[in-house]
Coordinates of C-alpha atoms (C1' of nucleotides) in Angstrom, one line a residue:
Chain A
X186 CA 26.0 -18.1 18.0
X187 CA 23.7 -17.7 15.0
X188 CA 22.2 -21.0 16.0
X189 CA 20.6 -19.2 18.9
X190 CA 18.6 -17.1 16.4
X191 CA 16.9 -20.1 15.0
X192 CA 14.8 -20.5 18.0
X193 CA 14.6 -17.1 19.4
X194 CA 11.3 -15.7 20.3
X195 CA 10.5 -12.4 18.7
X196 CA 8.3 -10.1 20.8
X197 CA 5.3 -8.7 18.9
X198 CA 2.8 -6.2 20.5
X199 CA 0.1 -8.4 21.9
X200 CA -2.7 -6.2 20.8
X201 CA -2.0 -7.1 17.1
X202 CA -3.4 -10.6 17.6
X203 CA -6.4 -12.1 19.4
X204 CA -4.5 -15.3 20.3
X205 CA -0.8 -15.5 20.3
X206 CA 0.2 -17.5 17.2
X207 CA 3.5 -18.5 18.9
X208 CA 1.4 -20.4 21.5
X209 CA 0.3 -23.3 19.3
X210 CA 1.3 -25.4 16.4
X211 CA -1.7 -24.1 14.5
X212 CA -0.7 -20.6 15.3
X213 CA 2.8 -21.1 13.9
X214 CA 1.3 -22.8 10.9
X215 CA -0.9 -19.8 10.3
X216 CA 2.2 -17.5 10.2
X217 CA 4.1 -19.9 8.1
X218 CA 1.4 -20.4 5.5
X219 CA 0.5 -16.7 5.6
X220 CA 4.0 -15.7 4.6
X221 CA 3.9 -18.2 1.8
X222 CA 0.6 -17.1 0.5
X223 CA 1.0 -13.3 0.9
X224 CA 4.3 -13.6 -0.8
X225 CA 2.7 -15.6 -3.6
X226 CA -0.5 -13.7 -4.1
X227 CA 0.2 -10.2 -2.7
X228 CA -1.8 -8.9 0.3
X229 CA -4.7 -7.8 -1.9
X230 CA -5.5 -11.2 -3.3
X231 CA -4.7 -13.0 -0.1
X232 CA -7.8 -14.0 1.9
X233 CA -8.5 -15.9 5.1
X234 CA -10.5 -18.3 3.1
X235 CA -7.5 -19.2 0.9
X236 CA -5.3 -19.4 4.0
X237 CA -7.8 -21.7 5.7
X238 CA -7.8 -23.9 2.7
X239 CA -4.0 -24.2 2.7
X240 CA -4.1 -25.0 6.4
X241 CA -6.9 -27.6 5.9
X242 CA -9.0 -25.7 8.4
X243 CA -11.8 -23.0 8.3
X244 CA -12.0 -19.3 8.2
X245 CA -13.4 -19.2 11.7
X246 CA -10.3 -20.8 13.1
X247 CA -8.0 -18.1 11.5
X248 CA -10.3 -15.4 12.8
X249 CA -9.7 -16.7 16.3
X250 CA -6.0 -15.7 16.0
X251 CA -6.3 -12.4 14.0
X252 CA -9.1 -9.9 13.6
X253 CA -8.4 -9.4 10.0
X254 CA -5.7 -9.7 7.4
X255 CA -4.4 -6.3 8.0
X256 CA -3.5 -7.2 11.6
X257 CA -1.9 -10.4 10.3
X258 CA 0.2 -8.4 8.0
X259 CA 1.2 -6.1 10.8
X260 CA 2.1 -9.1 12.9
X261 CA 4.5 -10.6 10.3
X262 CA 6.0 -7.2 9.6
X263 CA 6.5 -6.5 13.2
X264 CA 8.0 -9.9 13.6
X265 CA 10.4 -9.0 10.8
X266 CA 11.6 -5.8 12.4
X267 CA 12.0 -7.6 15.7
X268 CA 14.1 -10.2 14.0
X269 CA 16.1 -7.6 12.1
X270 CA 17.0 -5.9 15.3
X271 CA 18.5 -9.1 16.6
X272 CA 20.5 -9.3 13.3
X273 CA 21.7 -5.8 13.7
X274 CA 22.7 -6.3 17.3
X275 CA 24.6 -9.4 16.6
X276 CA 26.4 -8.0 13.6
X277 CA 27.5 -4.8 15.3
X278 CA 28.4 -6.5 18.6
X279 CA 31.9 -5.6 19.9
X280 CA 32.4 -3.1 17.1
X281 CA 33.5 0.1 18.8
X282 CA 34.0 2.4 15.9
X283 CA 30.6 4.0 15.1
X284 CA 31.4 4.4 11.4
X285 CA 32.1 0.7 11.2
X286 CA 29.0 0.0 13.1
X287 CA 26.8 2.0 10.8
X288 CA 28.3 0.2 7.9
X289 CA 27.4 -3.1 9.4
X290 CA 23.9 -1.9 10.2
X291 CA 23.4 -0.7 6.6
X292 CA 24.6 -4.1 5.4
X293 CA 22.1 -5.9 7.7
X294 CA 19.3 -3.7 6.5
X295 CA 20.1 -3.9 2.8
X296 CA 21.0 -7.5 2.7
X297 CA 19.5 -9.2 5.7
X298 CA 19.7 -12.7 4.3
X299 CA 23.3 -12.9 3.2
X300 CA 24.2 -15.1 6.1
X301 CA 22.1 -18.0 4.8
X302 CA 20.0 -17.8 7.8
X303 CA 17.5 -20.4 8.6
X304 CA 14.7 -20.1 11.0
X305 CA 12.7 -22.8 12.6
X306 CA 9.4 -22.2 10.8
X307 CA 9.6 -18.8 9.2
X308 CA 10.6 -18.5 5.6
X309 CA 12.9 -15.5 5.9
X310 CA 13.4 -15.0 2.2
X311 CA 9.7 -14.9 1.5
X312 CA 9.2 -12.6 4.5
X313 CA 11.8 -10.2 3.3
X314 CA 10.1 -10.0 -0.1
X315 CA 6.8 -9.2 1.7
X316 CA 8.6 -6.5 3.6
X317 CA 9.8 -5.0 0.3
X318 CA 6.5 -5.2 -1.5
X319 CA 3.9 -4.8 1.2
X320 CA 5.3 -2.9 4.2
X321 CA 4.3 0.6 3.1
X322 CA 0.7 -0.6 3.0
X323 CA 0.9 -1.4 6.7
X324 CA 1.1 2.3 7.6
X325 CA -0.4 4.1 4.7
X326 CA -3.9 3.8 6.0
X327 CA -6.5 6.0 7.7
X328 CA -6.1 4.0 10.9
X329 CA -2.3 4.6 11.2
X330 CA -2.5 7.1 14.1
X331 CA -4.7 4.8 16.2
X332 CA -2.5 1.8 15.5
X333 CA 0.6 3.8 16.2
X334 CA -0.8 4.9 19.6
X335 CA -1.5 1.3 20.5
X336 CA 2.1 0.4 19.8
X337 CA 1.8 -1.6 16.6
X338 CA 5.0 -0.1 15.1
X339 CA 7.3 -0.2 18.1
X340 CA 9.6 -2.8 16.6
X341 CA 10.2 -0.7 13.6
X342 CA 10.8 2.4 15.7
X343 CA 13.4 0.7 17.9
X344 CA 15.5 0.0 14.8
X345 CA 15.2 3.7 13.8
X346 CA 16.3 4.8 17.3
X347 CA 19.4 2.6 17.1
X348 CA 20.4 4.1 13.8
X349 CA 19.7 7.6 15.1
X350 CA 22.1 7.1 18.0
X351 CA 24.7 5.6 15.8
X352 CA 24.5 8.7 13.4
X353 CA 24.8 11.0 16.4
X354 CA 27.9 9.2 17.7
X355 CA 29.5 9.9 14.3
X356 CA 28.4 13.5 14.1
X357 CA 26.4 14.9 17.0
X358 CA 25.8 18.2 15.1
X359 CA 24.0 16.7 12.1
X360 CA 20.5 18.1 12.4
X361 CA 18.6 15.4 10.5
X362 CA 19.7 12.2 12.1
X363 CA 16.2 10.9 12.5
X364 CA 15.2 11.7 9.0
X365 CA 18.4 10.1 7.7
X366 CA 17.8 7.0 9.7
X367 CA 14.3 6.6 8.2
X368 CA 15.8 7.2 4.8
X369 CA 18.2 4.3 5.2
X370 CA 15.6 1.8 6.1
X371 CA 13.0 2.9 3.6
X372 CA 15.4 3.3 0.7
X373 CA 16.9 -0.1 1.2
X374 CA 13.6 -1.8 0.7
X375 CA 12.3 0.5 -1.9
X376 CA 15.3 0.3 -4.1
X377 CA 15.1 -3.4 -4.1
X378 CA 11.6 -3.2 -5.4
X379 CA 12.7 -0.7 -8.1
X380 CA 15.6 -2.9 -9.0
X381 CA 13.3 -5.8 -9.7
X382 CA 10.5 -3.9 -11.4
X383 CA 11.9 -0.7 -12.8
X384 CA 15.5 -1.6 -13.6
X385 CA 15.8 1.5 -15.9
X386 CA 15.2 3.8 -13.0
X387 CA 18.0 2.6 -10.8
X388 CA 21.7 1.7 -10.8
X389 CA 21.0 -1.2 -8.4
X390 CA 21.0 -4.6 -9.9
X391 CA 18.2 -7.1 -9.2
X392 CA 20.4 -8.9 -6.6
X393 CA 20.8 -5.6 -4.9
X394 CA 24.5 -5.9 -4.3
X395 CA 25.2 -2.2 -4.9
X396 CA 22.7 -1.2 -2.3
X397 CA 25.1 -1.2 0.5
X398 CA 27.7 0.9 -1.4
X399 CA 25.1 3.4 -2.4
X400 CA 23.7 3.8 1.1
X401 CA 27.0 3.9 2.9
X402 CA 28.4 6.5 0.6
X403 CA 25.2 8.5 0.9
X404 CA 25.1 8.4 4.7
X405 CA 28.8 8.9 5.4
X406 CA 29.2 11.8 3.0
X407 CA 26.1 13.4 4.4
X408 CA 27.1 13.3 8.0
X409 CA 30.8 13.9 7.6
X410 CA 31.7 16.9 9.8
X411 CA 33.0 19.5 7.3
X412 CA 30.6 22.3 6.6
Chain B
X217 CA 3.1 32.8 -17.0
X218 CA 1.7 30.6 -14.2
X219 CA -1.8 31.5 -15.5
X220 CA -1.0 29.2 -18.4
X221 CA -0.8 26.3 -16.0
X222 CA -4.3 26.7 -14.9
X223 CA -5.7 25.5 -18.2
X224 CA -2.9 23.3 -19.4
X225 CA -3.8 19.8 -20.5
X226 CA -1.8 17.1 -18.9
X227 CA -1.1 14.1 -21.0
X228 CA -2.0 10.8 -19.4
X229 CA -1.4 7.4 -21.1
X230 CA -4.7 6.7 -22.9
X231 CA -4.7 3.0 -21.9
X232 CA -5.3 4.0 -18.3
X233 CA -8.9 5.0 -19.0
X234 CA -11.7 3.7 -21.1
X235 CA -13.1 7.1 -22.0
X236 CA -11.0 10.2 -21.6
X237 CA -12.2 12.1 -18.6
X238 CA -10.9 15.3 -20.0
X239 CA -13.4 14.9 -22.9
X240 CA -16.6 15.8 -21.0
X241 CA -17.9 17.7 -18.0
X242 CA -18.9 14.5 -16.4
X243 CA -15.4 13.1 -16.9
X244 CA -13.8 16.1 -15.3
X245 CA -16.4 15.9 -12.5
X246 CA -15.4 12.3 -11.9
X247 CA -11.7 13.3 -11.5
X248 CA -12.6 16.2 -9.3
X249 CA -14.8 14.2 -7.0
X250 CA -12.5 11.2 -7.0
X251 CA -9.7 13.4 -5.6
X252 CA -12.0 14.7 -3.0
X253 CA -13.2 11.3 -2.0
X254 CA -10.0 9.4 -2.2
X255 CA -8.4 12.1 -0.1
X256 CA -11.2 11.9 2.4
X257 CA -11.7 8.1 2.7
X258 CA -8.4 6.7 1.5
X259 CA -8.2 4.4 -1.6
X260 CA -9.3 1.3 0.4
X261 CA -12.7 2.7 1.5
X262 CA -13.2 4.6 -1.7
X263 CA -15.7 2.9 -4.0
X264 CA -17.3 3.7 -7.3
X265 CA -20.7 3.5 -5.6
X266 CA -19.7 6.3 -3.2
X267 CA -18.3 8.2 -6.1
X268 CA -21.4 7.8 -8.1
X269 CA -23.5 8.9 -5.2
X270 CA -21.4 12.1 -4.8
X271 CA -21.8 12.7 -8.6
X272 CA -25.5 12.0 -8.5
X273 CA -25.1 9.3 -11.0
X274 CA -24.7 5.5 -11.1
X275 CA -21.8 3.1 -10.9
X276 CA -22.3 2.0 -14.5
X277 CA -21.5 5.6 -15.6
X278 CA -18.2 5.7 -13.8
X279 CA -17.3 2.3 -15.1
X280 CA -17.6 3.7 -18.6
X281 CA -14.6 5.9 -17.9
X282 CA -12.5 3.6 -15.8
X283 CA -12.2 -0.1 -15.6
X284 CA -11.7 0.0 -11.8
X285 CA -10.6 2.2 -9.0
X286 CA -7.0 1.2 -9.4
X287 CA -6.9 2.6 -12.9
X288 CA -8.6 5.7 -11.7
X289 CA -5.9 6.1 -9.0
X290 CA -3.2 5.5 -11.7
X291 CA -4.8 8.2 -13.7
X292 CA -4.8 10.9 -11.1
X293 CA -1.3 10.0 -10.0
X294 CA -0.1 10.1 -13.5
X295 CA -1.8 13.4 -13.9
X296 CA 0.1 14.7 -10.9
X297 CA 3.5 13.6 -12.2
X298 CA 2.6 15.2 -15.5
X299 CA 1.6 18.4 -13.7
X300 CA 4.7 18.3 -11.5
X301 CA 6.9 18.1 -14.6
X302 CA 5.5 21.4 -15.8
X303 CA 6.2 22.9 -12.4
X304 CA 9.8 21.7 -12.5
X305 CA 10.3 22.9 -16.1
X306 CA 8.8 26.3 -15.3
X307 CA 10.7 26.8 -12.1
X308 CA 14.1 25.8 -13.5
X309 CA 13.7 27.7 -16.8
X310 CA 16.6 30.0 -17.6
X311 CA 18.7 28.7 -14.8
X312 CA 22.0 27.7 -16.2
X313 CA 23.8 26.5 -13.1
X314 CA 23.0 22.8 -12.6
X315 CA 23.4 23.1 -8.9
X316 CA 20.9 25.9 -8.7
X317 CA 18.6 23.9 -10.9
X318 CA 18.7 20.8 -8.8
X319 CA 17.9 23.0 -5.8
X320 CA 14.9 24.4 -7.6
X321 CA 13.8 20.9 -8.6
X322 CA 14.1 19.6 -5.1
X323 CA 12.0 22.5 -3.9
X324 CA 9.3 21.8 -6.5
X325 CA 9.2 18.2 -5.5
X326 CA 9.2 18.7 -1.7
X327 CA 6.8 21.7 -1.7
X328 CA 4.9 21.7 -4.9
X329 CA 2.1 24.0 -3.7
X330 CA 4.1 26.8 -2.3
X331 CA 3.1 29.1 -5.2
X332 CA -0.5 29.1 -4.2
X333 CA -1.4 27.4 -7.4
X334 CA -4.9 27.1 -8.5
X335 CA -6.1 24.7 -11.2
X336 CA -9.3 24.9 -13.1
X337 CA -11.0 21.9 -11.6
X338 CA -8.3 19.9 -9.9
X339 CA -7.8 20.3 -6.1
X340 CA -4.0 20.3 -6.1
X341 CA -3.7 20.2 -2.3
X342 CA -5.9 17.2 -2.0
X343 CA -4.1 15.6 -4.9
X344 CA -0.7 16.1 -3.3
X345 CA -1.9 14.4 -0.2
X346 CA -3.2 11.5 -2.2
X347 CA 0.3 11.3 -3.8
X348 CA 1.8 11.2 -0.3
X349 CA -0.5 8.6 1.2
X350 CA -1.4 6.4 -1.8
X351 CA 1.2 6.5 -4.5
X352 CA 3.2 3.5 -3.3
X353 CA 0.1 1.4 -3.6
X354 CA -0.1 2.2 -7.3
X355 CA 3.0 0.2 -8.1
X356 CA 3.3 -2.2 -5.2
X357 CA 1.1 -4.7 -6.9
X358 CA 1.4 -8.0 -8.7
X359 CA 0.4 -6.4 -11.9
X360 CA 3.2 -3.8 -11.9
X361 CA 5.3 -5.3 -14.6
X362 CA 2.4 -5.5 -17.0
X363 CA 1.2 -2.0 -16.3
X364 CA 4.7 -0.7 -16.6
X365 CA 5.1 -2.3 -20.0
X366 CA 1.9 -0.6 -21.2
X367 CA 3.3 2.7 -20.1
X368 CA 1.3 3.5 -17.1
X369 CA 4.2 5.1 -15.3
X370 CA 5.9 7.2 -18.0
X371 CA 5.0 10.5 -16.5
X372 CA 6.8 9.5 -13.3
X373 CA 9.8 8.2 -15.2
X374 CA 10.2 11.4 -17.2
X375 CA 10.7 13.3 -13.9
X376 CA 13.3 10.8 -12.8
X377 CA 15.1 11.2 -16.1
X378 CA 15.3 14.9 -15.7
X379 CA 16.8 14.7 -12.3
X380 CA 19.3 12.0 -13.4
X381 CA 20.5 14.3 -16.2
X382 CA 20.8 17.2 -13.7
X383 CA 22.8 15.1 -11.3
X384 CA 25.1 14.0 -14.1
X385 CA 25.7 17.6 -15.1
X386 CA 26.9 18.3 -11.6
X387 CA 29.1 15.2 -11.4
X388 CA 29.2 12.9 -14.3
X389 CA 31.3 10.4 -12.4
X390 CA 28.7 9.7 -9.6
X391 CA 27.7 6.1 -10.2
X392 CA 24.3 6.1 -8.6
X393 CA 22.6 9.1 -10.3
X394 CA 19.4 7.1 -11.1
X395 CA 19.1 5.7 -7.6
X396 CA 19.7 9.1 -6.1
X397 CA 17.1 10.7 -8.3
X398 CA 14.5 8.1 -7.2
X399 CA 15.6 8.7 -3.6
X400 CA 14.8 12.4 -3.9
X401 CA 11.3 11.9 -5.2
X402 CA 10.4 9.0 -2.9
X403 CA 11.9 10.5 0.2
X404 CA 10.1 13.8 -0.3
X405 CA 6.7 12.3 -0.2
X406 CA 7.5 9.7 2.4
X407 CA 9.0 12.1 4.9
X408 CA 5.9 14.2 4.6
X409 CA 3.9 11.3 5.6
X410 CA 6.1 10.4 8.5
X411 CA 6.2 14.1 9.6
X412 CA 2.4 13.9 9.9
X413 CA 2.0 10.5 11.5
X414 CA 5.3 9.6 13.1
X415 CA 6.7 12.9 14.3
X416 CA 9.1 11.3 16.7
X417 CA 10.8 9.4 13.8
X418 CA 11.8 12.5 11.9
X419 CA 13.3 16.0 12.2
X420 CA 10.8 17.3 9.6
X421 CA 7.9 19.3 11.0
X422 CA 4.4 18.7 9.9
X423 CA 4.5 21.6 7.4
X424 CA 7.6 20.0 5.9
X425 CA 9.6 23.2 5.7
X426 CA 12.9 21.4 6.5
X427 CA 12.4 18.9 3.7
X428 CA 14.1 21.0 1.1
X429 CA 17.1 21.7 3.3
X430 CA 17.5 18.0 4.2
X431 CA 17.3 16.8 0.7
X432 CA 19.5 19.5 -0.8
X433 CA 22.2 18.9 1.8
X434 CA 21.9 15.1 1.2
X435 CA 22.1 15.3 -2.5
X436 CA 24.8 18.0 -2.9
X437 CA 27.1 16.4 -0.3
X438 CA 26.6 13.0 -1.9
X439 CA 27.5 14.1 -5.4
X440 CA 30.2 16.6 -4.7
X441 CA 33.3 15.6 -6.6
X442 CA 35.9 15.0 -3.8
X443 CA 36.7 11.4 -3.3
Chain C
dT38 C1' -9.8 -40.9 36.1
dA39 C1' -13.6 -37.9 35.7
dA40 C1' -15.0 -33.3 35.2
dT41 C1' -14.5 -29.1 33.0
dA42 C1' -12.8 -25.8 30.2
dA43 C1' -10.5 -24.3 26.0
dA44 C1' -9.7 -24.9 21.2
dC45 C1' -11.2 -26.3 16.9
dG46 C1' -14.1 -27.7 12.7
dA47 C1' -18.2 -27.3 10.2
dT48 C1' -21.9 -24.8 8.7
dA49 C1' -24.9 -20.9 7.9
dG50 C1' -25.7 -16.3 7.3
dT51 C1' -25.0 -11.0 6.3
dA52 C1' -23.6 -6.7 4.4
dA53 C1' -20.6 -4.8 1.2
dT54 C1' -17.7 -4.8 -2.8
dA55 C1' -16.6 -5.1 -7.5
dC56 C1' -18.1 -5.7 -11.0
dT57 C1' -21.6 -7.0 -15.7
dC58 C1' -25.7 -6.6 -18.4
dT59 C1' -29.9 -4.8 -20.2
dT60 C1' -33.1 -1.3 -21.2
dA61 C1' -34.9 3.2 -21.3
dA62 C1' -34.3 8.1 -21.6
dT63 C1' -31.8 12.1 -23.1
dA64 C1' -28.6 14.8 -25.8
dA65 C1' -25.7 15.7 -29.8
dT66 C1' -25.0 15.6 -34.7
dA67 C1' -26.0 14.8 -39.6
Chain D
dT124 C1' -36.1 14.7 -38.4
dA125 C1' -33.5 10.5 -38.1
dT126 C1' -29.6 8.5 -36.2
dT127 C1' -26.1 7.8 -33.0
dA128 C1' -23.8 8.4 -28.8
dT129 C1' -24.2 9.1 -24.0
dT130 C1' -26.1 8.6 -19.7
dA131 C1' -29.5 6.9 -16.0
dA132 C1' -31.7 3.3 -13.7
dG133 C1' -32.1 -1.1 -12.2
dA134 C1' -31.2 -5.9 -11.7
dG135 C1' -28.0 -9.6 -11.0
dT136 C1' -23.6 -12.3 -9.7
dA137 C1' -19.4 -13.9 -7.5
dT138 C1' -16.4 -12.8 -3.9
dT139 C1' -14.9 -10.7 0.3
dA140 C1' -14.9 -9.9 5.1
dC141 C1' -16.7 -10.9 8.4
dT142 C1' -20.2 -12.9 12.7
dA143 C1' -22.7 -16.4 15.1
dT144 C1' -23.9 -21.0 16.5
dC145 C1' -23.0 -25.5 17.8
dG146 C1' -21.2 -29.9 18.2
dT147 C1' -16.6 -32.4 18.8
dT148 C1' -12.0 -32.9 20.1
dT149 C1' -8.2 -31.9 23.0
dA150 C1' -6.0 -30.3 27.0
dT151 C1' -6.1 -29.1 32.0
dT152 C1' -7.1 -29.7 36.6
dA153 C1' -9.5 -31.6 40.7

DNA sequence: TAATAAACGATAGTAATACTCTTAATAATA
DNA sequence: TATTATTAAGAGTATTACTATCGTTTATTA
């Protein structure tokens, strides 16, 4: 079953790119090398010139696929959220108890790579670290409202919606289901960063193994039905 | 009592700046105008050139105070955390019940400006919005470990420590006090951003008035002592 | 298989950014 | 009044983030 995921096509809003990178070898290579380089250099030091050099091509070629590096970042993040949704769907499939299901979802979000997943051309581990270190920069901009309107964040929002529904199944009276859903996703990534760089500020170890326990406990205690 | 805060000197790690901006009118003016401009333009579009223009001076003058705009951002954020600590200390003073105290602390973090605070030369409202929109960028960098070692984030860490101690007073057995403390601070700012730009993803309104209720409920339910 | 269109590589060029350096003018202090 | 520190003004550099042009290659289709 998981074999299927290897080749699955993740849908990304087509206004993020100028030319679909999935439509050519070069395009896939751009994504592939972008993940490697952004992971290595950070988005600030990453440039299309460096990317072009790594690809043995020129800046102008890269610009034919993406308007700028911000959109390229949006693309790979959106791809990640799309991919993660598949992961969540697969891992919660056939689980009828909503509490069990939210546990599985939290697990998928906090440790998405535990299943030794391999993807055809995407380095999922590098991508996950980009999500941890760079994703807030994708929306903390002055252009966020515009980009949101165009639909650049739909893949992320779909995951939120899923969790919200799951929370409401467990306790339909809990008034902050949306806020709590956001908290789960954001905390999972954030605490991984803190675990790596500010170990004194957290009880999560650098491998992040306690993340699931922390979040499950937090969520379940918060939405349990006793007032 | 709050009058005292108007003139209080907030201590900021001296390696963040080249020349202490508190030491001259020009320095204070740099901070003052930086807050205005970063708030207005966002840190990406903010430049020392624009700042110098607003100050009626030149880039080289600004460079005598700060090595680069990243350090300037670190300065004003560090100043904010220093200031917020005073706020927390004042608002929890003489409150002996730790549960009451954490409530007050959460209130100070989620709505730091409710007391119509005025500061001598710092635009606290603008500053708070910078914290919301830009603070993750201050540590999500490749230089974070180095900067952390130098002590650029101590003001932030001190607030975390306070909350951790407060949590432990309420329940000394709760194993994730540090992680929860971080969660409170990070969520408070994050959810304000989402409330403004992704209203569909949260139950918090744009004024953020539900933030305190959400966080209090979350924290107290999580650390309550029944297993 | 030839014609035609699309994609790509190579090169040049521009405005802005993020600085550094030097020198002259002004203000503070001894 | 002399000395020192501080600031203003200007020039200069490497890099970034693009845009534009133009052949050449590759793919499509007639």
